[in-house]
CSV table of C-alpha atoms and ligand atoms in Angstrom, one decimal:
chain,number,residue,atom,x,y,z
A,30,UNK,CA,0.0,0.1,0.0
A,31,UNK,CA,1.0,3.4,-0.8
A,32,UNK,CA,0.6,6.2,1.4
A,33,UNK,CA,0.4,10.1,0.4
A,34,UNK,CA,2.5,12.1,2.4
A,35,UNK,CA,3.1,16.0,3.2
A,36,UNK,CA,6.8,16.6,4.3
A,37,UNK,CA,6.0,17.4,7.7
A,38,UNK,CA,9.0,16.3,9.5
A,39,UNK,CA,6.6,14.4,12.1
A,40,UNK,CA,4.4,12.9,9.2
A,41,UNK,CA,7.6,11.6,7.6
A,42,UNK,CA,8.8,9.9,10.8
A,43,UNK,CA,5.7,8.4,11.1
A,44,UNK,CA,6.1,6.5,7.8
A,45,UNK,CA,9.4,5.5,7.7
A,46,UNK,CA,9.9,2.0,6.3
A,47,UNK,CA,6.7,2.4,4.1
A,48,UNK,CA,5.9,3.1,0.5
A,49,UNK,CA,5.0,6.8,0.2
A,50,UNK,CA,3.6,9.3,-2.7
A,51,UNK,CA,4.6,12.8,-2.2
A,52,UNK,CA,4.4,16.0,-4.2
A,53,UNK,CA,6.4,19.3,-4.5
A,54,UNK,CA,9.1,21.5,-5.9
A,55,UNK,CA,12.9,20.6,-6.8
A,56,UNK,CA,14.6,22.6,-4.4
A,57,UNK,CA,17.8,21.2,-5.1
A,58,UNK,CA,19.5,18.5,-7.4
A,59,UNK,CA,22.9,17.1,-6.9
A,60,UNK,CA,24.5,14.1,-9.2
A,61,UNK,CA,27.4,11.9,-7.6
A,62,UNK,CA,28.6,9.0,-10.0
A,63,UNK,CA,25.6,7.0,-10.6
A,64,UNK,CA,23.0,8.6,-8.1
A,65,UNK,CA,21.2,11.9,-8.2
A,66,UNK,CA,19.8,13.5,-4.7
A,67,UNK,CA,16.8,15.6,-5.3
A,68,UNK,CA,15.6,17.8,-2.3
A,69,UNK,CA,11.7,18.2,-2.6
A,70,UNK,CA,10.1,20.8,-0.9
A,71,UNK,CA,6.4,21.0,-0.3
A,72,UNK,CA,4.5,23.5,1.8
A,73,UNK,CA,5.2,22.1,5.2
A,74,UNK,CA,9.1,21.0,4.7
A,75,UNK,CA,11.8,19.3,2.6
A,76,UNK,CA,12.6,15.5,1.6
A,77,UNK,CA,15.7,14.0,0.1
A,78,UNK,CA,14.8,11.5,-2.7
A,79,UNK,CA,17.5,9.3,-4.0
A,80,UNK,CA,17.3,8.2,-7.8
A,81,UNK,CA,19.4,5.4,-8.8
A,82,UNK,CA,17.7,3.8,-11.7
A,83,UNK,CA,18.9,4.9,-15.2
A,84,UNK,CA,15.4,5.6,-16.4
A,85,UNK,CA,14.7,7.6,-13.5
A,86,UNK,CA,18.2,9.2,-13.7
A,87,UNK,CA,17.2,10.1,-17.5
A,88,UNK,CA,14.0,12.1,-16.1
A,89,UNK,CA,15.8,13.9,-13.3
A,90,UNK,CA,18.8,15.1,-15.4
A,91,UNK,CA,16.2,17.1,-17.8
A,92,UNK,CA,14.8,18.9,-14.2
A,93,UNK,CA,15.4,22.6,-13.9
A,94,UNK,CA,15.0,23.6,-9.9
A,95,UNK,CA,11.6,24.4,-9.1
A,96,UNK,CA,9.9,22.0,-11.4
A,97,UNK,CA,7.3,20.3,-9.7
A,98,UNK,CA,7.1,16.4,-9.9
A,99,UNK,CA,5.2,13.3,-8.1
A,100,UNK,CA,7.2,11.1,-6.5
A,101,UNK,CA,6.8,7.1,-5.6
A,102,UNK,CA,9.2,5.5,-3.6
A,103,UNK,CA,10.3,3.7,-0.4
A,104,UNK,CA,10.8,6.1,2.9
A,105,UNK,CA,14.0,5.0,5.2
A,106,UNK,CA,15.6,6.3,8.0
A,107,UNK,CA,18.8,8.4,7.1
A,108,UNK,CA,20.6,9.7,10.1
A,109,UNK,CA,22.9,11.8,7.8
A,110,UNK,CA,20.7,14.1,6.1
A,111,UNK,CA,18.9,16.9,7.8
A,112,UNK,CA,15.4,15.6,7.9
A,113,UNK,CA,16.7,12.1,9.2
A,114,UNK,CA,14.6,10.2,6.2
A,115,UNK,CA,15.1,10.0,2.5
A,116,UNK,CA,13.0,8.3,-0.2
A,117,UNK,CA,14.6,5.7,-2.2
A,118,UNK,CA,12.3,6.7,-5.8
A,119,UNK,CA,10.6,4.2,-7.6
A,120,UNK,CA,8.6,6.5,-9.9
A,121,UNK,CA,8.8,10.2,-10.6
A,122,UNK,CA,5.9,12.1,-12.7
A,123,UNK,CA,6.7,15.7,-13.9
A,124,UNK,CA,3.8,17.8,-13.3
A,125,UNK,CA,5.2,21.1,-14.2
A,126,UNK,CA,8.4,22.3,-15.8
A,127,UNK,CA,10.2,25.1,-14.4
A,128,UNK,CA,12.5,28.0,-16.1
A,129,UNK,CA,15.8,29.1,-14.9
A,130,UNK,CA,15.6,31.0,-11.5
A,131,UNK,CA,16.8,34.4,-11.8
A,132,UNK,CA,18.2,34.2,-8.2
A,133,UNK,CA,19.8,31.5,-6.0
A,134,UNK,CA,17.3,30.3,-3.5
A,135,UNK,CA,18.8,27.2,-2.0
A,136,UNK,CA,22.5,27.9,-1.2
A,137,UNK,CA,22.3,30.0,1.9
A,138,UNK,CA,25.5,31.6,1.7
A,139,UNK,CA,24.9,32.7,-2.2
A,140,UNK,CA,21.4,33.9,-1.1
A,141,UNK,CA,22.7,35.8,1.9
A,142,UNK,CA,25.0,37.7,-0.5
A,143,UNK,CA,21.9,38.9,-2.8
A,144,UNK,CA,21.0,42.5,-2.6
A,145,UNK,CA,17.7,43.3,-0.9
A,146,UNK,CA,16.3,45.2,-3.9
A,147,UNK,CA,17.0,42.0,-5.8
A,148,UNK,CA,15.4,39.7,-3.3
A,149,UNK,CA,12.5,42.1,-3.3
A,150,UNK,CA,12.1,42.4,-6.9
A,151,UNK,CA,12.1,38.4,-7.2
A,152,UNK,CA,9.7,38.0,-4.4
A,153,UNK,CA,7.9,34.9,-5.5
A,154,UNK,CA,11.4,33.2,-5.8
A,155,UNK,CA,13.3,34.8,-2.9
A,156,UNK,CA,10.0,33.6,-0.7
A,157,UNK,CA,10.9,30.0,-1.4
A,158,UNK,CA,14.2,30.3,0.3
A,159,UNK,CA,13.9,27.8,3.5
A,160,UNK,CA,15.1,30.8,6.0
A,161,UNK,CA,13.0,33.3,4.1
A,162,UNK,CA,9.8,31.3,4.3
A,163,UNK,CA,10.5,30.5,8.2
A,164,UNK,CA,10.1,34.0,8.6
A,165,UNK,CA,6.8,34.1,7.4
A,166,UNK,CA,5.5,30.7,8.9
A,167,UNK,CA,6.6,32.4,12.4
A,168,UNK,CA,4.7,35.6,11.4
A,169,UNK,CA,1.8,33.7,10.7
A,170,UNK,CA,1.8,31.6,14.2
A,171,UNK,CA,2.4,35.3,16.0
A,172,UNK,CA,-0.7,36.5,14.6
A,173,UNK,CA,-2.6,33.1,15.2
A,174,UNK,CA,-1.3,33.5,18.9
A,175,UNK,CA,-2.4,36.9,19.2
A,176,UNK,CA,-6.1,36.0,18.3
A,177,UNK,CA,-6.0,32.9,20.5
A,178,UNK,CA,-5.1,34.7,23.4
A,179,UNK,CA,-7.4,37.4,23.3
A,180,UNK,CA,-10.3,35.2,22.4
A,181,UNK,CA,-9.5,33.2,25.7
A,182,UNK,CA,-9.7,36.7,27.5
A,183,UNK,CA,-13.4,37.1,25.8
A,184,UNK,CA,-12.2,40.0,23.5
A,185,UNK,CA,-14.3,40.1,19.9
A,186,UNK,CA,-12.4,40.6,16.9
A,187,UNK,CA,-13.6,43.3,14.6
A,188,UNK,CA,-12.9,44.6,11.4
A,189,UNK,CA,-13.2,48.6,10.8
A,190,UNK,CA,-13.0,50.2,7.2
A,191,UNK,CA,-9.6,51.2,5.7
A,192,UNK,CA,-11.5,54.0,3.7
A,193,UNK,CA,-12.0,56.9,6.0
A,194,UNK,CA,-12.8,60.2,6.3
A,195,UNK,CA,-10.0,61.4,8.7
A,196,UNK,CA,-6.8,60.5,9.6
A,197,UNK,CA,-6.5,58.9,13.3
A,198,UNK,CA,-3.1,59.8,14.6
A,199,UNK,CA,-2.8,63.3,13.7
A,200,UNK,CA,0.0,64.4,11.0
A,201,UNK,CA,-0.1,64.8,7.5
A,202,UNK,CA,1.1,61.0,7.0
A,203,UNK,CA,-1.9,60.0,5.2
A,204,UNK,CA,-2.6,58.7,1.5
A,205,UNK,CA,-5.5,60.6,0.3
A,206,UNK,CA,-7.8,59.0,-2.4
A,207,UNK,CA,-10.6,60.3,-4.7
A,208,UNK,CA,-13.9,58.7,-3.4
A,209,UNK,CA,-16.4,59.6,-6.1
A,210,UNK,CA,-17.2,63.2,-5.3
A,211,UNK,CA,-15.8,63.3,-2.3
A,212,UNK,CA,-12.0,62.9,-0.7
A,213,UNK,CA,-11.2,60.2,1.6
A,214,UNK,CA,-7.9,58.4,3.3
A,215,UNK,CA,-6.7,55.3,3.9
A,216,UNK,CA,-6.7,54.5,7.3
A,217,UNK,CA,-3.5,55.1,9.5
A,218,UNK,CA,-5.2,53.1,12.5
A,219,UNK,CA,-8.2,51.6,13.4
A,220,UNK,CA,-7.9,53.7,16.8
A,221,UNK,CA,-11.2,55.7,16.5
A,222,UNK,CA,-13.2,52.8,15.6
A,223,UNK,CA,-11.9,50.4,18.3
A,224,UNK,CA,-13.0,52.9,20.7
A,225,UNK,CA,-16.4,53.1,19.2
A,226,UNK,CA,-16.5,49.4,19.6
A,227,UNK,CA,-15.8,49.4,23.4
A,228,UNK,CA,-19.1,51.2,23.9
A,229,UNK,CA,-20.5,48.3,21.7
A,230,UNK,CA,-18.4,44.7,23.4
A,231,UNK,CA,-16.1,46.4,25.9
A,232,UNK,CA,-13.3,44.5,24.5
A,233,UNK,CA,-12.0,44.4,21.2
A,234,UNK,CA,-9.2,43.4,18.6
A,235,UNK,CA,-8.2,43.7,15.0
A,236,UNK,CA,-5.5,42.4,12.9
A,237,UNK,CA,-5.7,44.3,9.6
A,238,UNK,CA,-3.7,46.7,7.2
A,239,UNK,CA,-2.7,50.1,8.0
A,240,UNK,CA,-1.4,53.0,6.0
A,241,UNK,CA,1.3,55.8,6.6
A,242,UNK,CA,2.5,58.1,4.1
A,243,UNK,CA,5.8,58.7,5.8
A,244,UNK,CA,8.6,59.9,3.3
A,245,UNK,CA,11.1,58.0,5.8
A,246,UNK,CA,12.8,55.2,3.8
A,247,UNK,CA,14.3,53.5,7.0
A,248,UNK,CA,14.9,50.0,7.9
A,249,UNK,CA,12.2,50.2,10.5
A,250,UNK,CA,9.3,51.9,8.5
A,251,UNK,CA,6.9,50.7,6.0
A,252,UNK,CA,4.0,52.8,4.2
A,253,UNK,CA,1.6,49.8,4.7
A,254,UNK,CA,1.8,47.3,7.7
A,255,UNK,CA,-0.2,44.8,9.7
A,256,UNK,CA,-1.3,46.5,12.9
A,257,UNK,CA,-2.5,44.3,15.7
A,258,UNK,CA,-4.9,46.5,17.7
A,259,UNK,CA,-6.6,46.2,21.2
A,260,UNK,CA,-8.8,48.5,22.9
A,261,UNK,CA,-10.9,47.7,26.4
A,262,UNK,CA,-13.2,49.6,28.7
A,263,UNK,CA,-13.3,49.5,32.6
A,264,UNK,CA,-9.8,50.0,33.3
A,265,UNK,CA,-8.6,51.6,36.2
A,266,UNK,CA,-5.4,53.0,34.2
A,267,UNK,CA,-3.1,52.7,31.7
A,268,UNK,CA,-1.5,49.7,34.3
A,269,UNK,CA,-4.1,47.5,33.1
A,270,UNK,CA,-3.3,47.7,29.7
A,271,UNK,CA,0.3,47.4,30.0
A,272,UNK,CA,-0.7,44.1,32.2
A,273,UNK,CA,-2.7,42.6,29.3
A,274,UNK,CA,-0.2,43.6,26.8
A,275,UNK,CA,3.0,41.9,29.1
A,276,UNK,CA,0.8,38.7,29.4
A,277,UNK,CA,-0.3,38.7,26.0
A,278,UNK,CA,3.3,39.0,24.8
A,279,UNK,CA,4.5,36.3,26.9
A,280,UNK,CA,1.6,33.9,25.7
A,281,UNK,CA,2.8,34.9,22.0
A,282,UNK,CA,6.5,33.8,22.7
A,283,UNK,CA,5.6,30.8,24.2
A,284,UNK,CA,3.0,29.7,21.6
A,285,UNK,CA,5.8,30.5,19.0
A,286,UNK,CA,8.3,28.5,20.8
A,287,UNK,CA,5.7,25.6,21.1
A,288,UNK,CA,4.6,25.6,17.2
A,289,UNK,CA,7.8,26.9,15.4
A,290,UNK,CA,10.7,24.6,16.7
A,291,UNK,CA,11.8,23.8,13.1
A,292,UNK,CA,11.5,27.1,11.8
A,293,UNK,CA,13.4,28.7,14.9
A,294,UNK,CA,16.1,26.0,14.1
A,295,UNK,CA,16.5,27.2,11.0
A,296,UNK,CA,17.0,30.6,11.6
A,297,UNK,CA,18.6,30.2,15.0
A,298,UNK,CA,16.4,32.1,16.8
A,299,UNK,CA,15.9,32.4,20.4
A,300,UNK,CA,12.6,33.0,21.7
A,301,UNK,CA,12.7,35.3,25.0
A,302,UNK,CA,11.8,32.8,27.8
A,303,UNK,CA,12.2,34.9,30.8
A,304,UNK,CA,9.8,34.4,33.5
A,305,UNK,CA,10.6,37.8,35.0
A,306,UNK,CA,8.2,40.8,34.7
A,307,UNK,CA,9.4,43.3,32.1
A,308,UNK,CA,10.6,46.4,33.5
A,309,UNK,CA,8.7,49.7,33.2
A,310,UNK,CA,10.6,53.1,33.7
A,311,UNK,CA,9.4,56.6,32.8
A,312,UNK,CA,10.5,58.4,29.6
A,313,UNK,CA,12.3,61.1,31.7
A,314,UNK,CA,14.1,58.3,33.6
A,315,UNK,CA,14.7,56.6,30.3
A,316,UNK,CA,16.7,59.5,29.1
A,317,UNK,CA,18.6,59.7,32.0
A,318,UNK,CA,19.9,56.2,32.4
A,319,UNK,CA,21.0,56.4,28.8
A,320,UNK,CA,23.0,59.5,29.3
A,321,UNK,CA,24.4,58.3,33.2
A,322,UNK,CA,24.7,54.6,31.8
A,323,UNK,CA,25.9,54.7,28.3
A,324,UNK,CA,27.0,58.6,28.0
A,325,UNK,CA,24.6,59.2,25.2
A,326,UNK,CA,22.1,62.3,24.9
A,327,UNK,CA,18.9,61.6,23.4
A,328,UNK,CA,18.4,64.1,20.4
A,329,UNK,CA,14.5,63.6,20.1
A,330,UNK,CA,13.1,65.9,22.5
A,331,UNK,CA,9.8,64.2,24.5
A,332,UNK,CA,10.9,60.6,22.8
A,333,UNK,CA,13.4,58.1,22.4
A,334,UNK,CA,15.7,58.3,19.4
A,335,UNK,CA,16.9,55.0,17.6
A,336,UNK,CA,19.8,54.9,19.5
A,337,UNK,CA,18.3,55.7,22.8
A,338,UNK,CA,15.9,52.9,22.0
A,339,UNK,CA,18.7,50.4,21.7
A,340,UNK,CA,20.9,51.6,24.4
A,341,UNK,CA,17.5,51.5,26.6
A,342,UNK,CA,17.1,47.9,25.5
A,343,UNK,CA,20.7,46.9,26.5
A,344,UNK,CA,20.1,48.4,29.8
A,345,UNK,CA,17.1,45.8,30.2
A,346,UNK,CA,19.1,42.9,29.1
A,347,UNK,CA,22.0,44.1,31.2
A,348,UNK,CA,20.1,45.0,34.5
A,349,UNK,CA,17.2,42.5,34.4
A,350,UNK,CA,17.9,39.9,32.0
A,351,UNK,CA,15.0,40.7,29.8
A,352,UNK,CA,14.3,41.6,26.0
A,353,UNK,CA,11.4,43.7,26.5
A,354,UNK,CA,10.9,47.2,28.3
A,355,UNK,CA,7.8,49.4,28.8
A,356,UNK,CA,8.6,53.1,28.8
A,357,UNK,CA,5.6,55.5,30.2
A,358,UNK,CA,4.6,58.8,30.9
A,359,UNK,CA,5.2,60.7,27.3
A,360,UNK,CA,4.4,64.3,27.0
A,361,UNK,CA,0.9,65.4,26.0
A,362,UNK,CA,2.7,67.2,23.0
A,363,UNK,CA,4.2,63.8,21.4
A,364,UNK,CA,0.9,61.8,21.6
A,365,UNK,CA,-2.3,62.0,19.9
A,366,UNK,CA,-5.5,64.4,20.8
A,367,UNK,CA,-7.3,60.8,22.5
A,368,UNK,CA,-4.8,60.5,24.8
A,369,UNK,CA,-5.5,60.7,28.4
A,370,UNK,CA,-3.5,63.3,30.1
A,371,UNK,CA,-2.2,62.5,33.8
A,372,UNK,CA,-4.4,64.5,35.9
A,373,UNK,CA,-1.6,64.9,38.6
A,374,UNK,CA,0.9,66.0,35.9
A,375,UNK,CA,-1.3,67.5,33.2
A,376,UNK,CA,2.1,68.0,30.8
A,377,UNK,CA,2.3,64.1,30.9
A,378,UNK,CA,-0.1,61.5,29.3
A,379,UNK,CA,-1.3,57.7,30.8
A,380,UNK,CA,0.6,56.3,27.6
A,381,UNK,CA,3.5,54.1,27.0
A,382,UNK,CA,5.7,52.3,24.3
A,383,UNK,CA,7.1,48.9,24.3
A,384,UNK,CA,10.7,48.4,23.2
A,385,UNK,CA,11.8,44.9,22.1
A,386,UNK,CA,15.4,44.2,21.5
A,387,UNK,CA,16.3,47.9,20.6
A,388,UNK,CA,13.1,48.8,18.7
A,389,UNK,CA,9.6,50.2,19.3
A,390,UNK,CA,7.3,47.7,18.6
A,391,UNK,CA,3.9,49.1,20.4
A,392,UNK,CA,1.9,52.4,21.4
A,393,UNK,CA,-0.7,52.3,23.8
A,394,UNK,CA,-2.3,54.2,26.5
A,395,UNK,CA,-5.5,55.3,28.4
A,396,UNK,CA,-7.8,57.4,26.4
A,397,UNK,CA,-10.2,60.5,27.0
A,398,UNK,CA,-13.5,58.8,27.5
A,399,UNK,CA,-15.5,62.1,28.7
A,400,UNK,CA,-17.3,63.9,25.5
A,401,UNK,CA,-16.7,67.5,27.1
A,402,UNK,CA,-13.2,66.6,27.5
A,403,UNK,CA,-12.7,65.3,24.1
A,404,UNK,CA,-14.1,68.6,22.7
A,405,UNK,CA,-11.8,70.4,24.6
A,406,UNK,CA,-9.0,68.5,24.0
A,407,UNK,CA,-9.6,68.7,20.2
A,408,UNK,CA,-9.9,72.1,20.4
A,409,UNK,CA,-6.3,72.4,22.1
A,410,UNK,CA,-4.8,70.2,19.0
A,411,UNK,CA,-6.3,72.5,16.6
A,412,UNK,CA,-9.0,70.3,15.1
A,413,UNK,CA,-12.7,70.9,14.6
A,414,UNK,CA,-15.3,68.9,16.3
A,415,UNK,CA,-17.3,68.6,13.4
A,416,UNK,CA,-14.7,66.6,11.4
A,417,UNK,CA,-15.0,63.9,14.0
A,418,UNK,CA,-18.7,63.9,14.5
A,419,UNK,CA,-19.1,60.0,13.6
A,420,UNK,CA,-16.5,59.3,16.3
A,421,UNK,CA,-17.6,61.8,19.2
A,422,UNK,CA,-21.2,60.4,18.8
A,423,UNK,CA,-20.3,57.1,21.3
A,424,UNK,CA,-18.9,59.5,24.0
A,425,UNK,CA,-22.6,61.5,24.4
A,426,UNK,CA,-24.1,57.9,25.1
A,427,UNK,CA,-21.8,56.3,28.2
A,428,UNK,CA,-18.1,55.3,27.2
A,429,UNK,CA,-16.2,53.5,30.1
A,430,UNK,CA,-12.8,54.6,31.0
A,431,UNK,CA,-10.9,52.6,28.5
A,432,UNK,CA,-7.6,52.1,26.5
A,433,UNK,CA,-5.5,49.9,24.6
A,434,UNK,CA,-2.5,49.4,22.1
A,435,UNK,CA,-1.3,48.9,18.3
A,436,UNK,CA,1.5,46.3,17.8
A,437,UNK,CA,3.1,46.2,14.4
A,438,UNK,CA,3.3,42.9,13.3
A,439,UNK,CA,6.4,43.1,10.8
A,440,UNK,CA,8.0,44.8,13.6
A,441,UNK,CA,7.7,42.2,16.5
A,442,UNK,CA,8.6,39.6,13.6
A,443,UNK,CA,11.7,41.5,12.6
A,444,UNK,CA,12.8,41.8,16.3
A,445,UNK,CA,11.8,38.4,17.5
A,446,UNK,CA,13.6,36.6,14.2
A,447,UNK,CA,16.6,39.2,14.6
A,448,UNK,CA,16.6,40.7,11.1
A,449,UNK,CA,17.9,43.9,9.8
A,450,UNK,CA,15.4,45.5,8.2
A,451,UNK,CA,11.5,45.5,8.4
A,452,UNK,CA,11.0,44.6,4.8
A,453,UNK,CA,12.6,41.0,5.5
A,454,UNK,CA,9.7,40.7,7.6
A,455,UNK,CA,7.3,41.8,5.0
A,456,UNK,CA,5.8,39.5,2.3
A,457,UNK,CA,5.4,42.3,-0.4
A,458,UNK,CA,6.7,45.7,1.2
A,459,UNK,CA,5.4,48.9,0.2
A,460,UNK,CA,8.1,51.5,0.8
A,461,UNK,CA,9.1,55.1,-0.5
A,462,UNK,CA,9.7,53.5,-3.9
A,463,UNK,CA,8.0,50.2,-4.2
A,464,UNK,CA,4.6,49.1,-5.1
A,465,UNK,CA,5.2,46.1,-7.1
A,466,UNK,CA,5.5,43.2,-6.9
B,119,LIG,P1,1.7,54.3,16.4
B,119,LIG,O1,1.7,55.1,15.1
B,119,LIG,O2,3.1,54.3,17.4
B,119,LIG,O3,0.4,54.2,17.5
B,119,LIG,O4,2.1,52.7,16.0
B,119,LIG,C1,1.9,51.7,16.7
B,119,LIG,C2,2.8,50.3,16.3
B,119,LIG,O5,2.9,50.1,14.8
B,119,LIG,C3,4.1,50.1,14.4
B,119,LIG,N1,4.2,51.2,13.3
B,119,LIG,C4,4.9,50.8,12.1
B,119,LIG,N2,5.0,49.4,11.7
B,119,LIG,C5,5.9,49.7,10.2
B,119,LIG,N3,6.2,50.8,9.5
B,119,LIG,C6,5.6,52.1,10.2
B,119,LIG,N4,5.7,53.2,9.3
B,119,LIG,C7,4.9,52.1,11.5
B,119,LIG,N5,4.4,53.0,12.2
B,119,LIG,C8,4.1,52.2,13.2
B,119,LIG,C9,4.9,50.1,15.7
B,119,LIG,C10,4.3,51.1,16.5
B,119,LIG,O6,4.8,50.7,17.6
B,119,LIG,N6,-3.3,54.1,17.4
B,119,LIG,C11,-1.9,54.1,18.0
B,119,LIG,C12,-1.5,52.7,19.0
B,119,LIG,C13,-2.6,52.9,20.0
B,119,LIG,O7,-2.5,53.7,20.9
B,119,LIG,O8,-3.6,51.9,20.2
B,119,LIG,C14,-1.0,53.9,17.0
B,119,LIG,O9,-1.1,53.6,15.8
B,119,LIG,O10,5.3,48.9,15.8
């Protein structure tokens, strides 16, 4: 009897000494004397196929990498290969012939030297590299873990519109578009909608694309990214949000550790494991720490610049042995209009950022929930209340004290996988110069 198998390592291991049928792409081809070795790749893994008969050698010699084949053969244990098993081919059927690849995708040392622009230009090919693919498997699991944790805490998933009338975060970093007779924007954040939905479900989350027309062409900025947003009501202060964020992050890390062992090994990634609480420090203290400990004077008033972010994470690692740190008490001037000021220190807000291995991955905070307070704050920020009519309505009809956060999926992936550039954590990045593929 022949069993159809996928190339998931655990599946292969459970069919040793059986005849199997598999399909996939020819990932690599190597001939030694009278024997050929194919590595076949499917959506879950790879396996080595050994070809010894003259008839099969003739078929395989013609095959260019990435051609798709069906293989029938005997699966045996083989401790000398990566997968621990190999297939001794009995029959090969060619389903689709490939053309020659424009870039190397198998030999890692050569792949590592390919220019980022070339990797992104030939994205359909570079994504088939096993290490690259591992990044996006991990990314998929990060999203799944985020969902699973919040579902378990009775949050409701929402889907807010991406075509909007107003930018949510202030600033001019919005893409405008023509919407029939009106002007509209691509949303910068589901911020205003997730707040409205607290009035409906109390606890909500969303995973969806957001758009930032930032001119920045940096290793941290994308013009389209996936925002993982959370918002919930009946909080006492921003501390409740920080506590939820921390529990979520620890769950997500544990989940990835559990579910992505082959991918983490492929990438040599170490997932943060610490049981310790992640430290919290005010922005003012953080600026002082980087000055006192590392002689670095932060260049960004009211915020941490990239070097200060890196140094404060170094401090978290050296002092507490952790990869994550919460920075609190940002000034009113640096936060959007919806942010709750600190009633004892009105120049500061009840907001925070989360830094992971040297980079901001999350912003969050408590929001203003009283209608009159929000109206006066809009005025202070120079906005017209009329422009926010659809948002403001919910505050007339009972909104609880609430808050939440937004976490960038690509930045989280980048930091977890120790990648140099956020584009490497994006399937098809949209940046200052790139809208294809
Ligand atoms: P903020 O604008 O700080 O806050 O964004 C939240 C998180 O989104 C990610 N991020 C980005 N990722 C890639 N490219 C970009 N250009 C980019 N900009 C932001 C970062 C950042 O920490 N509404 C608030 C969130 C809230 O308070 O709930 C907001 O959007 O990881």
